[in-house]
């Protein structure tokens, strides 16, 4: 497995992409109630009454407690052993949490912590394993740790200029070392062996890479397809989605190495690929092997049958699965069949060659949330509507809605609301869904309902108006507003909060004319949009806020890409907390507030996170899949 020098952040849909999503059309089911033509009434344009500047206090950063569920951003080391065990590490502060899944279908277990940032794991047997960790920051020497109880406890072995290790058993292994650069700035790479579990290493044999001008490799992978024959892949510093790579081979258990292939400067269909970043090589024999790449093709990897001289892309997972199926790790042979881990943390399993691949984990990828009496209503990637009990602990249930493009899904006592980009769908108990279309020509971008009857919609093409209804969408009032509405939050028929953007004057730009800067504010109305108060702060004015959600007239949350804000006095004062760099709470309905300091957040990944202290810290939300 390659050392990960760059941290990939989870990709989420930005506000700028939402208009594209809204251009998709929705459709009805055969059993849906016939369409009713809505009545539309234009109201007096809303006016801006005042601008307020709330007091904002910066508090400690949001803390995350993962429990037994790993962060699926895969920022740390990852490994699927030949025994079918999957390991993931996650850096939290100055330590790495280690998570294990003993079979593809089992649950995750938190094994505890290792010092520093773990950059590689290697398990030559089910119980014996080794880890390389950075404890003094990037570029420092790496610490080697060992375990003899399957990762439950670790002990330090030694520290050295390790780049990658490979152990044949609990005692014998080899390692790639990086020495200081020569006069030309090229590092000296060497391979040494150990027979005492890594305590001492014998005299090194040099690796012939200096003539290629490589920097210190951060993308490296060992793989042995037989006891004597093994391969070593080294990737250069990546850039712009491509990376030079070299593949070496040994036929004497690592004593000497020879070059097999390297990436050409120009595209060649069967060569060691230049595109993508090296993640892993995995050989199953002296000649048969696989290459996994970050930023590689969706659901595919590269295959060789002639010892790495020629390579071809092999499609194993669907290219259309949501979210992305680009691979991060692959093991073709385990006691449970083939196992694949994608770059956003989903785990796939193929029981036998030729059988279909099954997506085992996670059970969903929630992007939008609302809550009603202990049950979360969630919209997952791919437009699935889910009901997730968080109070009772009952299993999650999927709800089939008639909307093909699901923008929002909300639960009420006996009613469900589903919003597509062209209609509001309502289901009372188990009756047929009833469709209430939006006014002709309007396509929803954002929506929120306070009751099954009362809600508002921000739509295109008129981006400076709001559609409101008090009868479930049979009649609409169109209210013009002095801003571009985003992320509406409805407390009642008259009480609305939302984020709004205003376009400023043109700014000087030598490359493009008529460039204008958008400024963002928090807006509030208590009379259904006839007048507005806006709340201004430099902490969100130039950073497009992702969402706002109030529990009642006092308690509310606002979030941006890097901060979570809390008010308990209706917007006069806020407490701001920095979010982890990988956590991007989804736009619109990414946060669902509850009573007594509780709230749940979704970021398009898994699991859901829950707080009971108004966002100071979050734990993994308790629910059954």
PDB file of N, CA, C and O in Angstrom, residues 82-85 102-105 333-339 349-352:
ATOM      1  N   UNK A  82      -4.764 -10.651   3.203  1.00  0.00           N
ATOM      2  CA  UNK A  82      -5.141 -11.842   2.442  1.00  0.00           C
ATOM      3  C   UNK A  82      -6.047 -12.763   3.246  1.00  0.00           C
ATOM      4  O   UNK A  82      -6.601 -13.725   2.717  1.00  0.00           O
ATOM      5  N   UNK A  83      -6.230 -12.450   4.522  1.00  0.00           N
ATOM      6  CA  UNK A  83      -7.135 -13.215   5.377  1.00  0.00           C
ATOM      7  C   UNK A  83      -8.549 -12.626   5.379  1.00  0.00           C
ATOM      8  O   UNK A  83      -9.431 -13.125   6.071  1.00  0.00           O
ATOM      9  N   UNK A  84      -8.746 -11.529   4.618  1.00  0.00           N
ATOM     10  CA  UNK A  84     -10.064 -10.923   4.510  1.00  0.00           C
ATOM     11  C   UNK A  84     -10.378  -9.899   5.566  1.00  0.00           C
ATOM     12  O   UNK A  84     -11.530  -9.466   5.698  1.00  0.00           O
ATOM     13  N   UNK A  85      -9.379  -9.467   6.336  1.00  0.00           N
ATOM     14  CA  UNK A  85      -9.572  -8.469   7.390  1.00  0.00           C
ATOM     15  C   UNK A  85      -9.264  -7.082   6.820  1.00  0.00           C
ATOM     16  O   UNK A  85      -8.259  -6.902   6.123  1.00  0.00           O
ATOM     17  N   UNK A 102     -13.372  -7.647  10.727  1.00  0.00           N
ATOM     18  CA  UNK A 102     -12.726  -8.956  10.646  1.00  0.00           C
ATOM     19  C   UNK A 102     -13.193  -9.777   9.452  1.00  0.00           C
ATOM     20  O   UNK A 102     -12.471 -10.658   8.986  1.00  0.00           O
ATOM     21  N   UNK A 103     -14.389  -9.525   8.955  1.00  0.00           N
ATOM     22  CA  UNK A 103     -14.871 -10.128   7.717  1.00  0.00           C
ATOM     23  C   UNK A 103     -15.585  -9.038   6.930  1.00  0.00           C
ATOM     24  O   UNK A 103     -15.988  -8.013   7.504  1.00  0.00           O
ATOM     25  N   UNK A 104     -15.787  -9.219   5.631  1.00  0.00           N
ATOM     26  CA  UNK A 104     -16.475  -8.172   4.870  1.00  0.00           C
ATOM     27  C   UNK A 104     -17.868  -7.846   5.397  1.00  0.00           C
ATOM     28  O   UNK A 104     -18.320  -6.701   5.283  1.00  0.00           O
ATOM     29  N   UNK A 105     -18.557  -8.820   5.998  1.00  0.00           N
ATOM     30  CA  UNK A 105     -19.930  -8.599   6.449  1.00  0.00           C
ATOM     31  C   UNK A 105     -20.037  -8.299   7.939  1.00  0.00           C
ATOM     32  O   UNK A 105     -21.141  -8.091   8.443  1.00  0.00           O
ATOM     33  N   UNK A 333      -8.117 -12.154  -3.741  1.00  0.00           N
ATOM     34  CA  UNK A 333      -8.290 -13.479  -3.148  1.00  0.00           C
ATOM     35  C   UNK A 333      -8.255 -13.386  -1.629  1.00  0.00           C
ATOM     36  O   UNK A 333      -7.239 -12.991  -1.045  1.00  0.00           O
ATOM     37  N   UNK A 334      -9.374 -13.723  -0.990  1.00  0.00           N
ATOM     38  CA  UNK A 334      -9.457 -13.864   0.463  1.00  0.00           C
ATOM     39  C   UNK A 334     -10.358 -15.065   0.743  1.00  0.00           C
ATOM     40  O   UNK A 334     -11.005 -15.586  -0.170  1.00  0.00           O
ATOM     41  N   UNK A 335     -10.457 -15.529   1.979  1.00  0.00           N
ATOM     42  CA  UNK A 335     -11.400 -16.615   2.286  1.00  0.00           C
ATOM     43  C   UNK A 335     -12.852 -16.256   1.999  1.00  0.00           C
ATOM     44  O   UNK A 335     -13.712 -17.147   1.943  1.00  0.00           O
ATOM     45  N   UNK A 336     -13.133 -14.960   1.795  1.00  0.00           N
ATOM     46  CA  UNK A 336     -14.503 -14.502   1.560  1.00  0.00           C
ATOM     47  C   UNK A 336     -14.703 -14.021   0.129  1.00  0.00           C
ATOM     48  O   UNK A 336     -15.690 -13.362  -0.175  1.00  0.00           O
ATOM     49  N   UNK A 337     -13.772 -14.334  -0.751  1.00  0.00           N
ATOM     50  CA  UNK A 337     -13.836 -13.858  -2.120  1.00  0.00           C
ATOM     51  C   UNK A 337     -13.018 -12.595  -2.292  1.00  0.00           C
ATOM     52  O   UNK A 337     -12.159 -12.255  -1.469  1.00  0.00           O
ATOM     53  N   UNK A 338     -13.285 -11.866  -3.363  1.00  0.00           N
ATOM     54  CA  UNK A 338     -12.582 -10.612  -3.621  1.00  0.00           C
ATOM     55  C   UNK A 338     -13.217  -9.490  -2.812  1.00  0.00           C
ATOM     56  O   UNK A 338     -14.436  -9.457  -2.617  1.00  0.00           O
ATOM     57  N   UNK A 339     -12.382  -8.562  -2.343  1.00  0.00           N
ATOM     58  CA  UNK A 339     -12.857  -7.444  -1.526  1.00  0.00           C
ATOM     59  C   UNK A 339     -12.250  -6.161  -2.080  1.00  0.00           C
ATOM     60  O   UNK A 339     -11.053  -6.111  -2.397  1.00  0.00           O
ATOM     61  N   UNK A 349     -17.871  -6.645  -2.050  1.00  0.00           N
ATOM     62  CA  UNK A 349     -17.458  -8.036  -1.941  1.00  0.00           C
ATOM     63  C   UNK A 349     -17.999  -8.835  -3.130  1.00  0.00           C
ATOM     64  O   UNK A 349     -19.154  -8.676  -3.520  1.00  0.00           O
ATOM     65  N   UNK A 350     -17.133  -9.681  -3.693  1.00  0.00           N
ATOM     66  CA  UNK A 350     -17.524 -10.628  -4.737  1.00  0.00           C
ATOM     67  C   UNK A 350     -17.201 -12.024  -4.226  1.00  0.00           C
ATOM     68  O   UNK A 350     -16.035 -12.368  -4.023  1.00  0.00           O
ATOM     69  N   UNK A 351     -18.220 -12.849  -3.994  1.00  0.00           N
ATOM     70  CA  UNK A 351     -18.016 -14.142  -3.351  1.00  0.00           C
ATOM     71  C   UNK A 351     -17.162 -15.078  -4.190  1.00  0.00           C
ATOM     72  O   UNK A 351     -16.319 -15.810  -3.675  1.00  0.00           O
ATOM     73  N   UNK A 352     -17.369 -15.077  -5.500  1.00  0.00           N
ATOM     74  CA  UNK A 352     -16.606 -15.958  -6.386  1.00  0.00           C
ATOM     75  C   UNK A 352     -16.479 -15.291  -7.750  1.00  0.00           C
ATOM     76  O   UNK A 352     -17.303 -14.433  -8.100  1.00  0.00           O
TER      77      UNK A 352
END
